[in-house]
XYZ file of C-alpha atoms in Angstrom:
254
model
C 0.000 0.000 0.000
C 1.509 3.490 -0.943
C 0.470 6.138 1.647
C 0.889 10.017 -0.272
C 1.867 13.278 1.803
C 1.933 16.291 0.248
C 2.604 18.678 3.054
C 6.055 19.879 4.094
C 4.292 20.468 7.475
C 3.290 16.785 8.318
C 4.506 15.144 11.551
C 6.081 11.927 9.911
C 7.697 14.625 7.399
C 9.151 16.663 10.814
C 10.288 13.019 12.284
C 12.092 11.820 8.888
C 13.709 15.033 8.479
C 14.907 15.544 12.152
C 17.239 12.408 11.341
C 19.346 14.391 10.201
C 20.695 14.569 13.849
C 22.722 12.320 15.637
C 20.395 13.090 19.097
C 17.250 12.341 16.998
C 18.594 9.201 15.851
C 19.512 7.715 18.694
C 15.745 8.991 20.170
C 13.342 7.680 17.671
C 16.071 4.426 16.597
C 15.472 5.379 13.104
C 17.954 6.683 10.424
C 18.222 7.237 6.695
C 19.698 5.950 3.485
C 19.834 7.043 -0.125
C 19.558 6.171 -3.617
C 18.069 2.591 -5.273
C 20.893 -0.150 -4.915
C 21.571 0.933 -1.461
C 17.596 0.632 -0.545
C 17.417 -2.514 -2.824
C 20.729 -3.737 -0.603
C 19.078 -3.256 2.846
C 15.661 -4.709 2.018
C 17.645 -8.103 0.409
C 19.930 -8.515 3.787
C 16.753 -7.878 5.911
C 17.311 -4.980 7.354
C 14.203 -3.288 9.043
C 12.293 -1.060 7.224
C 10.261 2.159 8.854
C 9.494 3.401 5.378
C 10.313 3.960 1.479
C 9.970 7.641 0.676
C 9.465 8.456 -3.052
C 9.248 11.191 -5.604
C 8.778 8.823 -8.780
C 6.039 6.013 -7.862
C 7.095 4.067 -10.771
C 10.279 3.725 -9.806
C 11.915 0.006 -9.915
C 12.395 0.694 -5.832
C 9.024 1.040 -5.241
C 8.322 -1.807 -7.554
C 10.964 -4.063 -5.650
C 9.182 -2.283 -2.158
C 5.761 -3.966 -2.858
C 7.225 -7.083 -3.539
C 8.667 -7.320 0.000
C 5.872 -5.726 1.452
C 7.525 -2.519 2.612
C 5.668 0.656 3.945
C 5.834 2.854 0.905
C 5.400 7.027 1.499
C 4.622 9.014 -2.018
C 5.823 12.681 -1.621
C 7.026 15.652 -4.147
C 10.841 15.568 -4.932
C 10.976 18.867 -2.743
C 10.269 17.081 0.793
C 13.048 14.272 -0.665
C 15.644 17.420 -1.048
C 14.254 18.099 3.084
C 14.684 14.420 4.515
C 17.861 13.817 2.489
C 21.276 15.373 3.248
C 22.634 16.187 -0.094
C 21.112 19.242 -2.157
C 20.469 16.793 -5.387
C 19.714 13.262 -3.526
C 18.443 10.579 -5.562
C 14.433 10.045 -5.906
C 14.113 7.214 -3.399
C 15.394 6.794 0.111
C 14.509 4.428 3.602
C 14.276 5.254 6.672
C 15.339 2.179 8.075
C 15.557 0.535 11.936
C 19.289 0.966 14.234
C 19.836 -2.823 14.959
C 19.054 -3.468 18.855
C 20.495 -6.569 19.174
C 24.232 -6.997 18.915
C 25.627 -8.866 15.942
C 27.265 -11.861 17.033
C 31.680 -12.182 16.309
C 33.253 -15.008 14.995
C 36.159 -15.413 13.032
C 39.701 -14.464 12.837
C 40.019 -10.546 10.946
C 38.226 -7.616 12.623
C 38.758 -3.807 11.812
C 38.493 -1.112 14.793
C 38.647 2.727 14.950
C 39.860 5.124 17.726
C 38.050 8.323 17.689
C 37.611 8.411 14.030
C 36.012 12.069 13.308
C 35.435 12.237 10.051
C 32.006 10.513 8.801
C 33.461 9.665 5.500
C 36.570 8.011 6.322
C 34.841 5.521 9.300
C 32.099 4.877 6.182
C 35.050 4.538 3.822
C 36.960 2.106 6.404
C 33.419 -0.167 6.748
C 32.986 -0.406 3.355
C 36.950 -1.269 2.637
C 36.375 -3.786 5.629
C 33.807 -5.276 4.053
C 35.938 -5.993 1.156
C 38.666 -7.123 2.561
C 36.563 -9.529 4.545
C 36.692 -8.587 7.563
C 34.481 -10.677 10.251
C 33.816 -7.154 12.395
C 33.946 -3.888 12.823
C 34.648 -2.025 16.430
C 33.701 1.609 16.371
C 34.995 3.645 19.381
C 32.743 5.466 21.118
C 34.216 8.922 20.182
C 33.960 8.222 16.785
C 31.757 9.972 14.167
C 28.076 8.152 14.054
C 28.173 5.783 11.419
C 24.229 6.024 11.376
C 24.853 9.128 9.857
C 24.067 10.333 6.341
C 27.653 11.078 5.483
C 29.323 7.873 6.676
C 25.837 5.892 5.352
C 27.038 6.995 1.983
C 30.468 6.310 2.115
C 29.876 2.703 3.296
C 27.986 2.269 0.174
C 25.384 -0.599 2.067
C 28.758 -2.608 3.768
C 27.088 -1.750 6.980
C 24.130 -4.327 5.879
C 26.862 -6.853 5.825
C 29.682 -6.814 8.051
C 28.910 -6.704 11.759
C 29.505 -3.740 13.642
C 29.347 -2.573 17.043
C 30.042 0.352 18.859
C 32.062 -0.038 21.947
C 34.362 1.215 24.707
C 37.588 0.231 22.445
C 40.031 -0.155 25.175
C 37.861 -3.093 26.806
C 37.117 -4.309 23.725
C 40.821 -5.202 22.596
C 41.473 -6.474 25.978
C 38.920 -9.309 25.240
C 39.982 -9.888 21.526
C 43.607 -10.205 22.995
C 43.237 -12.740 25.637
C 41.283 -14.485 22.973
C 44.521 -15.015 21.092
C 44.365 -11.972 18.392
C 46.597 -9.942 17.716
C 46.036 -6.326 17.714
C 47.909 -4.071 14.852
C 47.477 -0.415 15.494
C 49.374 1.561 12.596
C 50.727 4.324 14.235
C 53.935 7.259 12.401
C 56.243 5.088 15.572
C 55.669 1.610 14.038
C 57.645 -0.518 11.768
C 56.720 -1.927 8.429
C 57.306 -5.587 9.317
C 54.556 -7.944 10.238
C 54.770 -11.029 12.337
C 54.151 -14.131 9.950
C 51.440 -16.845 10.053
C 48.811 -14.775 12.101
C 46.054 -16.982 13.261
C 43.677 -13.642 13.971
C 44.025 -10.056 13.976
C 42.289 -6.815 14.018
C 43.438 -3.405 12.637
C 43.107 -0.416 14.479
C 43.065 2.748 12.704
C 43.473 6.013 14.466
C 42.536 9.874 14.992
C 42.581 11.634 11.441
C 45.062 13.396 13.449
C 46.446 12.569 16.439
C 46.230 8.681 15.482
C 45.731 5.571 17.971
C 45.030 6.579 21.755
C 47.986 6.281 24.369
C 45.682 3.632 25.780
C 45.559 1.534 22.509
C 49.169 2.049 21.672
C 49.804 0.059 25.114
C 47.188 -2.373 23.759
C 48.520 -3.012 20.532
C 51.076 -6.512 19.922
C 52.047 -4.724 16.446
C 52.173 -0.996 16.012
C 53.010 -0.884 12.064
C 53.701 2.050 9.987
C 53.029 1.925 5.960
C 55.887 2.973 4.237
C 55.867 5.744 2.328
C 58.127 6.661 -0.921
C 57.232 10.062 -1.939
C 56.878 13.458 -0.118
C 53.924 13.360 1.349
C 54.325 13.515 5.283
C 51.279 10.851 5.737
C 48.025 9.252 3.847
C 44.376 9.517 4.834
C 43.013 7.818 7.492
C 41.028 5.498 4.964
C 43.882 5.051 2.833
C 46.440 4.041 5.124
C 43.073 2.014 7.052
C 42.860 -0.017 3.463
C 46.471 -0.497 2.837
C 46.936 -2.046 6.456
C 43.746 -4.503 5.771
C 44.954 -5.907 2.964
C 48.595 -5.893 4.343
C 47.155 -8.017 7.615
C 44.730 -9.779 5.338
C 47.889 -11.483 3.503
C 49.514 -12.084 6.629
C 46.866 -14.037 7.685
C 47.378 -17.895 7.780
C 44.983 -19.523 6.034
């Protein structure tokens, strides 16, 4: 059933476009994703659905929407351009359910961050996780929101299929360590050599600018520093966060 609003002024209207902020998000559980593969993504790994909100009701979205039975909201592009956080956002976007429940770990490769600010690197870093094949994901606490609309694009729908959990980091990589993996934390004092046949490991990738935490450097079995060639003093946080994945990922036995 397709439900139309035509009113900028409507209270469901108010609620999807207050998402927008991290203190609404966390309130009403909800947030909000953009464009046609990523809805198609989340409805496919059965992710909740609030709602489909749409501009163009003969989309293929709305279309694929039906099919699964998804609550579908008809509205003018305009009150799109309001819920969404781009200027030109895409005809179609979800407001879909936080996860309550947390995802279960197992396996041997998990990526964490420490006080990662910027939402595009940490959505950058999930979706390069994802890729690499990584079993988790460990957000600090301090970190940007990965709910948000800036990381939710980056990640390009890898947070519908990599577990992730946000966390107090510190007591976190106490409990992956005494469960036998080892913790690599690149960090500008590090060396470029990595220990051979790791049975389990997770990469922790630090501040944008003042890199891993005192408290995670003591953590850390490996602090490892990516070599660089050139002149460039240092590399993004999500570059140097994918080129210590895949460096870890290879080290990996088996």
């Amino acid at each position: 059933m397709v439900k139309e609003i035509t009113s900028h002024s409507n209270e469901y209207v108010k609620m999807l476009k207050s998402l927008k902020r991290k203190k609404s998000r966390d309130e009403q559980g909800l947030y909000i994703v953009e464009g046609m593969k990523t809805i198609e993504e989340a409805i496919s790994s059965g992710q909740e659905i609030e709602c489909i909100v749409s501009s163009d009701k003969n989309s293929a979205v709305m279309r694929f929407a039906k099919q699964h039975n998804a609550k579908i909201i008809a509205v003018p592009y305009e009150i799109v351009q309001q819920i969404a956080d781009t200027k030109s956002p895409p005809k179609e976007l979800a407001c879909l359910k936080k996860q309550e429940n947390l995802p279960d770990f197992s396996g041997k490769f998990y990526v964490a961050m420490d006080d990662v600010n910027d939402p595009k690197n940490l959505g950058t870093i999930i979706r390069t996780a994802d890729a690499a094949g990584a079993d988790g994901v460990f957000i600090s606490e301090t970190s940007a929101d990965f709910y948000g609309p800036k990381a939710q694009r980056a990640a390009m729908g890898s947070t519908f299929h990599v577990p992730i959990e946000v966390c107090g980091l510190k007591k976190r990589l106490a409990e992956l360590k005494d469960e036998g993996v080892l913790v690599v934390s690149g960090s500008l004092q590090g060396g470029d050599a990595l220990p051979k046949d790791i049975t389990a490991a997770c990469v922790v990738v630090g501040n944008e600018a003042r890199g891993i935490s005192d408290e995670v450097a003591v953590l850390s079995d490996v602090l490892y520093k990516i070599r660089i060639y050139g002149q460039a003093e240092s590399l993004n946080a999500s570059v140097a966060a994918g080129i210590m994945m895949y460096d870890v990922r290879r080290a990996l036995k088996g």
